[in-house]
Amino acid sequence: MEIREPEPDESERIRDVVESSMTTSFRLSPGQIDGITDEEFADDAVSERLEDDETVLYVVETGAEIEDRTIAGVVEGRLADEWGEIDWLFVDPEHRGKGIGTELYESMTERLRDRGADHVRVTVLEENTEGHGFVERFGLEHDGDREVEVAGESLVKYVYTEPDIDVSLPTESRADDATVTADTADEDLPGTETTDGDLTATDDGTTVYIDRDGAESGTAAPFFHTYEDEDRKQQYGYYCANCGSLEVSMDNMERLACPDCGNDHAERSKESYDDSRL
């Protein structure tokens, strides 16, 4: 296989790879997939990426041993200050299982570091059923969420970084310009107080204990597990760090939602896969 920069006239094949990969690996409707493909990988969008000094776009072409050489995968990265960011990685479903995703990821990471990136992060759409496990194979950890506008729709991207990197993450298309993580000061959590060293909240006169270490990501702020006892043995429910509500609900797909402010979270698959797309 050969990893290289694409030519502008190869944008149609790139869109074919993106569309087939998303159809296989995304929990998105055909209309949403078409919208993302048309907006992000239209002819002019691909040309702009190739001309942008801060963006790196690579494709992988099948080797000579395969009849009819063709583009089988696409990866896009960009430079942002000391960060290198991988925003998209797609592998044609017909060519998965050959290590193409790994080759694309490692080649892009190396290229971003060669161009001056001190750290590399990866963003993965929440609706991706395989990309999260793929990224975690490389030792990256979920470090926050972004709400992004793609093809006129509001979607959530999970941000993955190397562990133990204490660097503030920039956000993308967020009204409050704040990365949504569990790393929030107690005084910023609405409706809470400290009781004998424990963070607590009150629900109809009942004191519940908030576990800062038991967090689930949300589109506006994290959800924290709550307990009826300070030993945290009897779970009470969830606390919404965006508005302070304790009325958080969970459906049969384990999706959390706050009825008071609209903060929500969709539990994703944590299985590992060899080749995927981000």
Tab-separated table of N, CA, C and O in Angstrom, residues 8-12 15 38 41-48:
chain	number	residue	atom	x	y	z
A	8	PRO	N	-6.339	16.730	-6.518
A	8	PRO	CA	-7.677	17.336	-6.463
A	8	PRO	C	-8.729	16.555	-7.225
A	8	PRO	O	-9.898	16.511	-6.816
A	9	ASP	N	-8.351	15.913	-8.340
A	9	ASP	CA	-9.345	15.195	-9.138
A	9	ASP	C	-9.729	13.841	-8.542
A	9	ASP	O	-10.513	13.096	-9.127
A	10	GLU	N	-9.182	13.503	-7.358
A	10	GLU	CA	-9.530	12.252	-6.693
A	10	GLU	C	-10.605	12.449	-5.619
A	10	GLU	O	-10.909	11.524	-4.863
A	11	SER	N	-11.192	13.640	-5.565
A	11	SER	CA	-12.175	13.936	-4.517
A	11	SER	C	-13.411	13.049	-4.614
A	11	SER	O	-14.008	12.693	-3.589
A	12	GLU	N	-13.801	12.656	-5.814
A	12	GLU	CA	-14.981	11.805	-5.953
A	12	GLU	C	-14.747	10.444	-5.305
A	12	GLU	O	-15.620	9.916	-4.604
A	15	ARG	N	-14.886	10.776	-1.563
A	15	ARG	CA	-16.260	10.806	-1.060
A	15	ARG	C	-16.867	9.407	-1.035
A	15	ARG	O	-17.623	9.066	-0.123
A	38	ASP	N	-21.120	15.661	1.608
A	38	ASP	CA	-21.162	16.763	0.648
A	38	ASP	C	-20.476	18.019	1.191
A	38	ASP	O	-19.823	18.740	0.436
A	41	PHE	N	-16.378	16.943	2.197
A	41	PHE	CA	-15.509	16.339	1.183
A	41	PHE	C	-15.960	16.652	-0.243
A	41	PHE	O	-15.699	15.869	-1.157
A	42	ALA	N	-16.617	17.781	-0.410
A	42	ALA	CA	-16.928	18.252	-1.751
A	42	ALA	C	-15.633	18.606	-2.479
A	42	ALA	O	-14.577	18.751	-1.866
A	43	ASP	N	-15.717	18.759	-3.805
A	43	ASP	CA	-14.515	19.049	-4.596
A	43	ASP	C	-13.769	20.272	-4.059
A	43	ASP	O	-12.548	20.245	-3.880
A	44	ASP	N	-14.509	21.367	-3.792
A	44	ASP	CA	-13.840	22.590	-3.333
A	44	ASP	C	-13.299	22.434	-1.921
A	44	ASP	O	-12.253	22.993	-1.580
A	45	ALA	N	-13.985	21.622	-1.086
A	45	ALA	CA	-13.496	21.413	0.279
A	45	ALA	C	-12.182	20.636	0.270
A	45	ALA	O	-11.254	20.949	1.035
A	46	VAL	N	-12.085	19.626	-0.570
A	46	VAL	CA	-10.842	18.862	-0.681
A	46	VAL	C	-9.727	19.756	-1.217
A	46	VAL	O	-8.594	19.735	-0.717
A	47	SER	N	-10.031	20.575	-2.214
A	47	SER	CA	-9.022	21.482	-2.771
A	47	SER	C	-8.522	22.468	-1.724
A	47	SER	O	-7.322	22.753	-1.643
A	48	GLU	N	-9.434	22.985	-0.911
A	48	GLU	CA	-9.039	23.921	0.143
A	48	GLU	C	-8.123	23.256	1.159
A	48	GLU	O	-7.162	23.867	1.637
